PDB file of C-alpha atoms in Angstrom:
ATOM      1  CA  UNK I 776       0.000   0.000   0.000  1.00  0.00           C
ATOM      2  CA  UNK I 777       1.483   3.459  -0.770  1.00  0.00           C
ATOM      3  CA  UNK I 778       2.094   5.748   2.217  1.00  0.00           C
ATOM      4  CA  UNK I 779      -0.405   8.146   0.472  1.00  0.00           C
ATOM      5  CA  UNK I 780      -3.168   8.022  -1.915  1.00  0.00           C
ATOM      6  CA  UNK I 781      -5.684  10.338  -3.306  1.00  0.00           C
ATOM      7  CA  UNK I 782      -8.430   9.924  -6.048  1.00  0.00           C
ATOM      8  CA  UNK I 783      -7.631   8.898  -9.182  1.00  0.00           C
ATOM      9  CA  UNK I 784      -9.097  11.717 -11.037  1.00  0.00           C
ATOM     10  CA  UNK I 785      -9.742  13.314 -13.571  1.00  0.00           C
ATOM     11  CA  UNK I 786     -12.423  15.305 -12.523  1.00  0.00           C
ATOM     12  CA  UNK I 787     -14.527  17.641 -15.006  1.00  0.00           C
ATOM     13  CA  UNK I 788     -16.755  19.667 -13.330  1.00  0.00           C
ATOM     14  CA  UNK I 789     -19.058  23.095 -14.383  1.00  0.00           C
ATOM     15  CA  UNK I 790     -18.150  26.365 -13.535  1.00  0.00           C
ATOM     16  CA  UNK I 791     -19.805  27.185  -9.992  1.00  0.00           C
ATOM     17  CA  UNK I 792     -19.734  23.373  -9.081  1.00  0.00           C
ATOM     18  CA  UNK I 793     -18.666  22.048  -5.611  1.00  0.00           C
ATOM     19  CA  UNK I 794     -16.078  19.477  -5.756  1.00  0.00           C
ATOM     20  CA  UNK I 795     -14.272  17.279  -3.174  1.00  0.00           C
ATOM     21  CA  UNK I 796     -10.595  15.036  -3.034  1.00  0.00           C
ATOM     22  CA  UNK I 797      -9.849  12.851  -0.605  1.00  0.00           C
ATOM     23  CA  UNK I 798      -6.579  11.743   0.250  1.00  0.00           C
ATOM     24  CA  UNK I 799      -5.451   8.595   2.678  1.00  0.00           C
ATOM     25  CA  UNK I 800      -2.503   8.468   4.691  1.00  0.00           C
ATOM     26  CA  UNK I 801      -0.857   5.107   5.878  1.00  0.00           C
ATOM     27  CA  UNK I 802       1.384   5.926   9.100  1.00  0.00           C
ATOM     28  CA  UNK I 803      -1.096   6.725  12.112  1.00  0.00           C
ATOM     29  CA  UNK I 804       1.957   8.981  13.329  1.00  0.00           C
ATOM     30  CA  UNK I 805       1.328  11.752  10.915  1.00  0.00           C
ATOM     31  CA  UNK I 806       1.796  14.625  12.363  1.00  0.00           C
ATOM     32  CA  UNK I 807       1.568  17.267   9.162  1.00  0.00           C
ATOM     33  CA  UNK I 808      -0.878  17.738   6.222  1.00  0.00           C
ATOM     34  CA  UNK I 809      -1.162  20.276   3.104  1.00  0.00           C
ATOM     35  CA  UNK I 810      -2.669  20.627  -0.154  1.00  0.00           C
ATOM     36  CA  UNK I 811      -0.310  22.026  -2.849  1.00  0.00           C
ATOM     37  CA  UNK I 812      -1.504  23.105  -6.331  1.00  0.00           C
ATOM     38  CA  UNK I 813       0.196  22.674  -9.804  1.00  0.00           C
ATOM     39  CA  UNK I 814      -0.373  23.827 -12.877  1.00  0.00           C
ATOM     40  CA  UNK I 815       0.860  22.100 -15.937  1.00  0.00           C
ATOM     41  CA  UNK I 816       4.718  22.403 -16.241  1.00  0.00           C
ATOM     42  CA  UNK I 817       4.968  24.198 -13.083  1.00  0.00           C
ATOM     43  CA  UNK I 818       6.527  23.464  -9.857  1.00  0.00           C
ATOM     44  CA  UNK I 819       4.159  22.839  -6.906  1.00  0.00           C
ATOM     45  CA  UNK I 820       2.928  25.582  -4.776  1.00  0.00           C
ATOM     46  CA  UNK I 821       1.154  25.865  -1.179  1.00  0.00           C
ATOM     47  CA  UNK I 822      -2.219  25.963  -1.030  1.00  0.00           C
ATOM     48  CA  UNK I 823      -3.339  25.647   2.348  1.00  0.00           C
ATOM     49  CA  UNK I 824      -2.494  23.932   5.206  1.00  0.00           C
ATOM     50  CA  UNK I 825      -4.431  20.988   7.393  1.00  0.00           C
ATOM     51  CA  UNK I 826      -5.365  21.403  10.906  1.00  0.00           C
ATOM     52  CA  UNK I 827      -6.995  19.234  13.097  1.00  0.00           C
ATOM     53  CA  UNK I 828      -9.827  21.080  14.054  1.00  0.00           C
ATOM     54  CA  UNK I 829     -10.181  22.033   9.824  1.00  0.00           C
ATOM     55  CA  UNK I 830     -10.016  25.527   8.487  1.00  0.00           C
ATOM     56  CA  UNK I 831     -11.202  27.619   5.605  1.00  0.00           C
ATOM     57  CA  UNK I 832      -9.883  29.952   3.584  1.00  0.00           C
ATOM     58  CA  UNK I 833     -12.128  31.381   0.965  1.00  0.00           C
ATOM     59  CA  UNK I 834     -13.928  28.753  -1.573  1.00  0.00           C
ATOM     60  CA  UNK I 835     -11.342  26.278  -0.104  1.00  0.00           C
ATOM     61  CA  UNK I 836     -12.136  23.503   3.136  1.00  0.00           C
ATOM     62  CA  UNK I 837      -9.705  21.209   4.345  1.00  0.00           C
ATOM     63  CA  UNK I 838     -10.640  18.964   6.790  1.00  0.00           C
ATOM     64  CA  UNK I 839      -8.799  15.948   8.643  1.00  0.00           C
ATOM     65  CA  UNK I 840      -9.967  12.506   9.962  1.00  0.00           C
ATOM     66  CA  UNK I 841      -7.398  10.917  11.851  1.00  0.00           C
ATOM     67  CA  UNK I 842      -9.712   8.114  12.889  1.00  0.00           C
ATOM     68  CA  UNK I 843      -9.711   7.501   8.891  1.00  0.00           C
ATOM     69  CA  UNK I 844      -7.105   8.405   8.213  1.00  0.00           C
ATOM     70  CA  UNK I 845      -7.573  10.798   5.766  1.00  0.00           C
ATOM     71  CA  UNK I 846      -7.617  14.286   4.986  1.00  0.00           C
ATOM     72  CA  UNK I 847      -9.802  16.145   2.056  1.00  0.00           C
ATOM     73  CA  UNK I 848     -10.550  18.964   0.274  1.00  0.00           C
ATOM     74  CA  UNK I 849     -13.475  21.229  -1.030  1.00  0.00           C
ATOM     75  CA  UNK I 850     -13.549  23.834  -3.651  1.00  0.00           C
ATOM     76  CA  UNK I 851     -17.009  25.449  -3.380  1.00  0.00           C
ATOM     77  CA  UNK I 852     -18.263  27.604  -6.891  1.00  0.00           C
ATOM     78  CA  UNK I 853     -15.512  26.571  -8.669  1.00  0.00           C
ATOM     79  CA  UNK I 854     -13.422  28.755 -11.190  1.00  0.00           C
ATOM     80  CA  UNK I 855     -11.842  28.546 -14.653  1.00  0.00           C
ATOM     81  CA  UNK I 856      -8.631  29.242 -12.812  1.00  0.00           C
ATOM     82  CA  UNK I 857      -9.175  26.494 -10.154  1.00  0.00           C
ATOM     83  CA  UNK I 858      -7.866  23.872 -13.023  1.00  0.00           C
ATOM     84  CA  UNK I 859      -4.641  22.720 -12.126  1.00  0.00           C
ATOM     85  CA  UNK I 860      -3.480  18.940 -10.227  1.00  0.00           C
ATOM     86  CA  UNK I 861      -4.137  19.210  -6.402  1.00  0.00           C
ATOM     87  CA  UNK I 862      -1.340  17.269  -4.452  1.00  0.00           C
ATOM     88  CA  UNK I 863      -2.016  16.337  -0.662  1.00  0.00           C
ATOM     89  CA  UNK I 864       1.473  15.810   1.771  1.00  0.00           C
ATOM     90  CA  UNK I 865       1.953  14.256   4.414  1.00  0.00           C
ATOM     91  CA  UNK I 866       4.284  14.533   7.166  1.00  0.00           C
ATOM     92  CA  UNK I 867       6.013  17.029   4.789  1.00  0.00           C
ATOM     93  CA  UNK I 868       7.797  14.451   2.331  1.00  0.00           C
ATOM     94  CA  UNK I 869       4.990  12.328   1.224  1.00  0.00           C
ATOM     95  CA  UNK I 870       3.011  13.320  -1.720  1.00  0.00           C
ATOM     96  CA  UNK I 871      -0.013  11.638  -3.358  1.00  0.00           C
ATOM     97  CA  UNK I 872      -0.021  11.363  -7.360  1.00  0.00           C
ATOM     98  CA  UNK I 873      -2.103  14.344  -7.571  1.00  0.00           C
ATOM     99  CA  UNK I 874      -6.187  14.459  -8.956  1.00  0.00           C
ATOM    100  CA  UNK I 875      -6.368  16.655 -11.981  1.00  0.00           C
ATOM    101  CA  UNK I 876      -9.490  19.212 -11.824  1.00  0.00           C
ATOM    102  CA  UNK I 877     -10.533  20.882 -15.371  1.00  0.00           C
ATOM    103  CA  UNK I 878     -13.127  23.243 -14.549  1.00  0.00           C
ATOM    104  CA  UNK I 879     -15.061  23.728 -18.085  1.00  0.00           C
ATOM    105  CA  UNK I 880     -16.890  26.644 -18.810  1.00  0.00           C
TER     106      UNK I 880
ATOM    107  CA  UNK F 352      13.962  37.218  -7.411  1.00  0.00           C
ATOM    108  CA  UNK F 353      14.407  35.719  -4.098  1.00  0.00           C
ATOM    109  CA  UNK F 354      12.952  32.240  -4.506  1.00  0.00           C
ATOM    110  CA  UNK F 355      14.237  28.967  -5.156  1.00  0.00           C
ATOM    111  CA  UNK F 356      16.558  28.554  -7.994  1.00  0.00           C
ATOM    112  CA  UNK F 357      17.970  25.432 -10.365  1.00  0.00           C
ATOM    113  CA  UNK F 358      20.334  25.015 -12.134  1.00  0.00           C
ATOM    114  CA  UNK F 359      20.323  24.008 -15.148  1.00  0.00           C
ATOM    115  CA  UNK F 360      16.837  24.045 -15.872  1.00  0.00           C
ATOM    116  CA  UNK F 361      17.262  21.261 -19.150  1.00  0.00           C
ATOM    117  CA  UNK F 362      19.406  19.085 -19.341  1.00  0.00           C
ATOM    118  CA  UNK F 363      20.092  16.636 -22.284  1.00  0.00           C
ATOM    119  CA  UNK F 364      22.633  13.623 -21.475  1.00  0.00           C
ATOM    120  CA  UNK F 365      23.392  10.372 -22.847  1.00  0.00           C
ATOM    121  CA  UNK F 366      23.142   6.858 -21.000  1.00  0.00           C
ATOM    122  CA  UNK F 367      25.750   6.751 -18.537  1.00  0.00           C
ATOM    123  CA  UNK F 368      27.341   9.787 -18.181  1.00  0.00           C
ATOM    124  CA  UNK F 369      26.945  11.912 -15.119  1.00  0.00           C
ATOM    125  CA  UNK F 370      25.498  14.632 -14.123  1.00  0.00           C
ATOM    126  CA  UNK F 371      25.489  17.022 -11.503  1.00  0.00           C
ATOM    127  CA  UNK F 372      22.235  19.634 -10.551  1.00  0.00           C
ATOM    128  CA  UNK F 373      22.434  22.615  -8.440  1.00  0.00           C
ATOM    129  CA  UNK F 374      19.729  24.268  -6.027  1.00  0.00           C
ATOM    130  CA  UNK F 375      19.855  27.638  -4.146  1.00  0.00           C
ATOM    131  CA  UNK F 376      17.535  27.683  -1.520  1.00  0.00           C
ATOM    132  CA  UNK F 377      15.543  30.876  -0.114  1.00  0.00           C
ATOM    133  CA  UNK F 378      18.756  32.067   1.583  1.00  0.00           C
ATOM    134  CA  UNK F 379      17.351  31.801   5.649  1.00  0.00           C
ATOM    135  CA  UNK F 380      15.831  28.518   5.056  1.00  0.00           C
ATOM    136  CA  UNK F 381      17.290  25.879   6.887  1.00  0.00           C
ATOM    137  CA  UNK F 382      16.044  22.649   5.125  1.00  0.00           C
ATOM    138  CA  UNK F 383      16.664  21.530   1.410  1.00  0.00           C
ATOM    139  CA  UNK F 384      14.728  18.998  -0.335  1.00  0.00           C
ATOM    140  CA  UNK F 385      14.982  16.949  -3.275  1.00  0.00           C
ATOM    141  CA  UNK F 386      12.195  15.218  -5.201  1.00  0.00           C
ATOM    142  CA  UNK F 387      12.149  13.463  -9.090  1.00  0.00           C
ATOM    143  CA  UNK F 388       8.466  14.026 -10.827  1.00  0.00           C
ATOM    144  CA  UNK F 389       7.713  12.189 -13.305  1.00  0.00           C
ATOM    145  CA  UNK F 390       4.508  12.154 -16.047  1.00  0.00           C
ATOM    146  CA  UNK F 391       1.001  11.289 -13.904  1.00  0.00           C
ATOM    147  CA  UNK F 392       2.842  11.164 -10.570  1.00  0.00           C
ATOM    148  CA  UNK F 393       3.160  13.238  -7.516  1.00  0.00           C
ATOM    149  CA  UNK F 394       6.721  14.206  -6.213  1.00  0.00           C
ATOM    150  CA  UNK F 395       9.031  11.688  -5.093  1.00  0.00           C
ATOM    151  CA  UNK F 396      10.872  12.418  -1.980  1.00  0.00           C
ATOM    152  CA  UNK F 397      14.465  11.636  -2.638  1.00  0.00           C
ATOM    153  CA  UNK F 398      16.540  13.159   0.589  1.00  0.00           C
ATOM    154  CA  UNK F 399      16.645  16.234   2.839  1.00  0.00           C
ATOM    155  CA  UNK F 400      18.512  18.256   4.553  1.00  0.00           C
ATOM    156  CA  UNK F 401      18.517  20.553   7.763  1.00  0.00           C
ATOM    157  CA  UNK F 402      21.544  22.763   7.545  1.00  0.00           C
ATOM    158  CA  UNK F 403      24.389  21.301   6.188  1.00  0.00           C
ATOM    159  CA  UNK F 404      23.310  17.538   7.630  1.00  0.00           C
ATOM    160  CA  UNK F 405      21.436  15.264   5.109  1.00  0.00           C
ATOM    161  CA  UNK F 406      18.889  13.818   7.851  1.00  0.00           C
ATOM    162  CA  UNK F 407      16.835  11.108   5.490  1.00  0.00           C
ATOM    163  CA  UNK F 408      17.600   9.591   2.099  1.00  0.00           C
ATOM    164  CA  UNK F 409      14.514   7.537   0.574  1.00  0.00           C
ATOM    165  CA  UNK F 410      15.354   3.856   0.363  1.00  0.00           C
ATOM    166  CA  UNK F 411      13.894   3.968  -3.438  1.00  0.00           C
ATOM    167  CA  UNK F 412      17.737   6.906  -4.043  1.00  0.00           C
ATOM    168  CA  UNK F 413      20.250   4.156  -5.600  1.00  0.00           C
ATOM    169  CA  UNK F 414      23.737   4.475  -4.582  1.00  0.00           C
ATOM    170  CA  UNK F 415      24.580   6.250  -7.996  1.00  0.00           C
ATOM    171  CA  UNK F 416      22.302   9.458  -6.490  1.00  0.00           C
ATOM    172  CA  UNK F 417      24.527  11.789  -4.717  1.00  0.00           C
ATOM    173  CA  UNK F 418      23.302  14.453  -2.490  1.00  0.00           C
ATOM    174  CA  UNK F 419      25.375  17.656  -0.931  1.00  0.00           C
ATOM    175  CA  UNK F 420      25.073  20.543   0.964  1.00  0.00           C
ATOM    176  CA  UNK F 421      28.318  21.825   1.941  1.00  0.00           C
ATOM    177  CA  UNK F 422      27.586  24.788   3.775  1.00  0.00           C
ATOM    178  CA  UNK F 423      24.038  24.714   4.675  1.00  0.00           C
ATOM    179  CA  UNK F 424      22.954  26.902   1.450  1.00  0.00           C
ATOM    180  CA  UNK F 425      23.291  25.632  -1.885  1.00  0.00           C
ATOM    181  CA  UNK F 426      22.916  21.937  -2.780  1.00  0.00           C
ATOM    182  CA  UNK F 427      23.929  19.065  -5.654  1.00  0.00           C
ATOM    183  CA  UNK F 428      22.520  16.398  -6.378  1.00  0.00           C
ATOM    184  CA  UNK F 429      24.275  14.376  -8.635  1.00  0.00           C
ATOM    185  CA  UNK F 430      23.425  10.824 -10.626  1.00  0.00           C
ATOM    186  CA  UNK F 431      26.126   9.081 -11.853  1.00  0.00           C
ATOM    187  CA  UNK F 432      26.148   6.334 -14.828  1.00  0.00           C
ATOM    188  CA  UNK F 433      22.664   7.513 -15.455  1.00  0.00           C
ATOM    189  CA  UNK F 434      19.670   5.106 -16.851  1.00  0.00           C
ATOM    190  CA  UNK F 435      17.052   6.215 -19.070  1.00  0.00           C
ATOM    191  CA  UNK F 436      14.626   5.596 -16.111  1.00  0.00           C
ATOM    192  CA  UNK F 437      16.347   8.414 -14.582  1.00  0.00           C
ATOM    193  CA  UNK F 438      14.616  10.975 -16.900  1.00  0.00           C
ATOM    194  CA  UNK F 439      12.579  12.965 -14.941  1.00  0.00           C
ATOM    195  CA  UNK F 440      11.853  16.207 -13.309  1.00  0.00           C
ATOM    196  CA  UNK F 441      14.327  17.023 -10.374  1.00  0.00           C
ATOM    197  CA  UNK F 442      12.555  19.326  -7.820  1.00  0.00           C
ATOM    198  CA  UNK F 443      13.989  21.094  -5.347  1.00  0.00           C
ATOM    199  CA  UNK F 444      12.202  22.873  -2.265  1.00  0.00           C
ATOM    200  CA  UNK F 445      13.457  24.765   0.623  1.00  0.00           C
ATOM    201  CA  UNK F 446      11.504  25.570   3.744  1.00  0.00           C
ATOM    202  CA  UNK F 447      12.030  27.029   7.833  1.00  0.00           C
ATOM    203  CA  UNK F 448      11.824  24.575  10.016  1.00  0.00           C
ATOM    204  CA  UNK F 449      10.696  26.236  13.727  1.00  0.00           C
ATOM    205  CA  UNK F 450       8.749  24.279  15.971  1.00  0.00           C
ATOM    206  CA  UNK F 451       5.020  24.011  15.095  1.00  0.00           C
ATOM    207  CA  UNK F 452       5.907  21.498  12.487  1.00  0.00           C
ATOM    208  CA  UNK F 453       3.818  22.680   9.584  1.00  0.00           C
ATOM    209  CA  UNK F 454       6.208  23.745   7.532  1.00  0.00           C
ATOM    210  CA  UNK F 455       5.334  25.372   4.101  1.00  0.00           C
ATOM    211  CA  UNK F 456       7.967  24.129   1.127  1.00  0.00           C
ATOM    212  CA  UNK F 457       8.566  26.120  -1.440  1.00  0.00           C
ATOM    213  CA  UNK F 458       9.705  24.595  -4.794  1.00  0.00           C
ATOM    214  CA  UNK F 459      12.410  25.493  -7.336  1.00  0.00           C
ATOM    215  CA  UNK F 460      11.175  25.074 -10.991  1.00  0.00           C
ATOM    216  CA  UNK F 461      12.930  22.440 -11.979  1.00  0.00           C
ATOM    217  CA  UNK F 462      15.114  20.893 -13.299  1.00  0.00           C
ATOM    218  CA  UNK F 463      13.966  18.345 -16.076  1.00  0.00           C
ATOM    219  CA  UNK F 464      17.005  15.494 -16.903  1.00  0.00           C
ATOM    220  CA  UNK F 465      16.424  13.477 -20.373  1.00  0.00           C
ATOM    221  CA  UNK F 466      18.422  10.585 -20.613  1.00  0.00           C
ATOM    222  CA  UNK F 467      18.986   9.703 -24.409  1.00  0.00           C
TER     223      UNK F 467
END
């Protein structure tokens, strides 16, 4: 089993649609989560954090279920400029493959 | 611009010859990172360091990868008698590591290694 896994993707969704990734995590002593974002040919870059108790910023949720194991993410009213490959870490070193979003007009 | 910076950002090399990559961190971060991408996949964690001290190396680095930070700033990483399976993206991130342990990285853009 990989240390982390996320949805296979792709996902195609409207403009304005609500759309969620999940992500599972293998070692119950994870300590750190994130979602990065990547557009095509570029490097990875932040996009938010994951704290226990969940947090928001803007459009974006992240939530984490340790009992699961898992941690996910919701874009709500999704842009044109939301399509990219969303990448969850773990523990700082450990990325997923990434779930490509194309958000279609 | 003050980011992270590779060096070079192409590089074209036939089947085994080595080669040797180059990463300049965000100059007050303390921790390097190295990662190969390849088509489909997520980043690969290859090895790290804090300072000048490589603390992990992923079992998956052969003994032909080569990591180095002399000085606690700049790094190489270099892959000797390289494989065609080596062709990939070569990322390198920097971050400060304090004590909260979420620790943003922030990546370099690349450097992308074809082995002809």
């Amino acid at each position: 089993r990989k240390e982390v896994e996320q949805d296979p993707g792709p996902f195609n969704v409207p403009e304005g649609a609500t759309v969620a990734f999940n992500c599972t995590y293998s070692n119950s002593a994870s300590q750190s989560f994130f979602w990065y974002r990547q557009d095509c040919r570029k490097e990875p870059k932040l996009l938010m954090s994951v704290y226990s108790s969940g947090n928001e910023d803007g459009r974006f949720t992240a939530q984490l279920n340790r009992a699961s194991q898992y941690i996910s993410l919701l874009i709500r009213d999704s842009k044109l400029s939301d399509s990219a490959t969303y990448l969850c870490v773990v523990n700082g070193k450990r990325f997923g493959a990434g779930t490509r979003l194309t958000v279609k007009p | 611009d003050t980011g992270v910076s590779q060096d070079p950002r192409h590089k074209i090399t036939k089947r085994g010859q080595n080669v040797t990559f180059r990463c300049d961190p965000i100059s007050e971060h303390n921790r390097l990172y190295w990662y190969r991408q390849t088509l489909g996949q997520g980043p690969e964690f290859l090895t790290y360091f804090q300072n000048e001290a490589q603390l992990e190396k992923s079992r998956l680095l052969s003994d032909r990868f080569s990591a180095e930070r002399p000085k606690g700033s700049f790094s190489t990483l270099e892959i000797q008698r390289t494989e065609q399976g080596d062709s990939a993206m070569y990322l390198c991130a920097s971050s400060l590591a304090t004590g909260t342990g979420l620790v943003e990285q922030f990546f370099g853009p690349g450097t992308r290694l074809t082995v002809l």
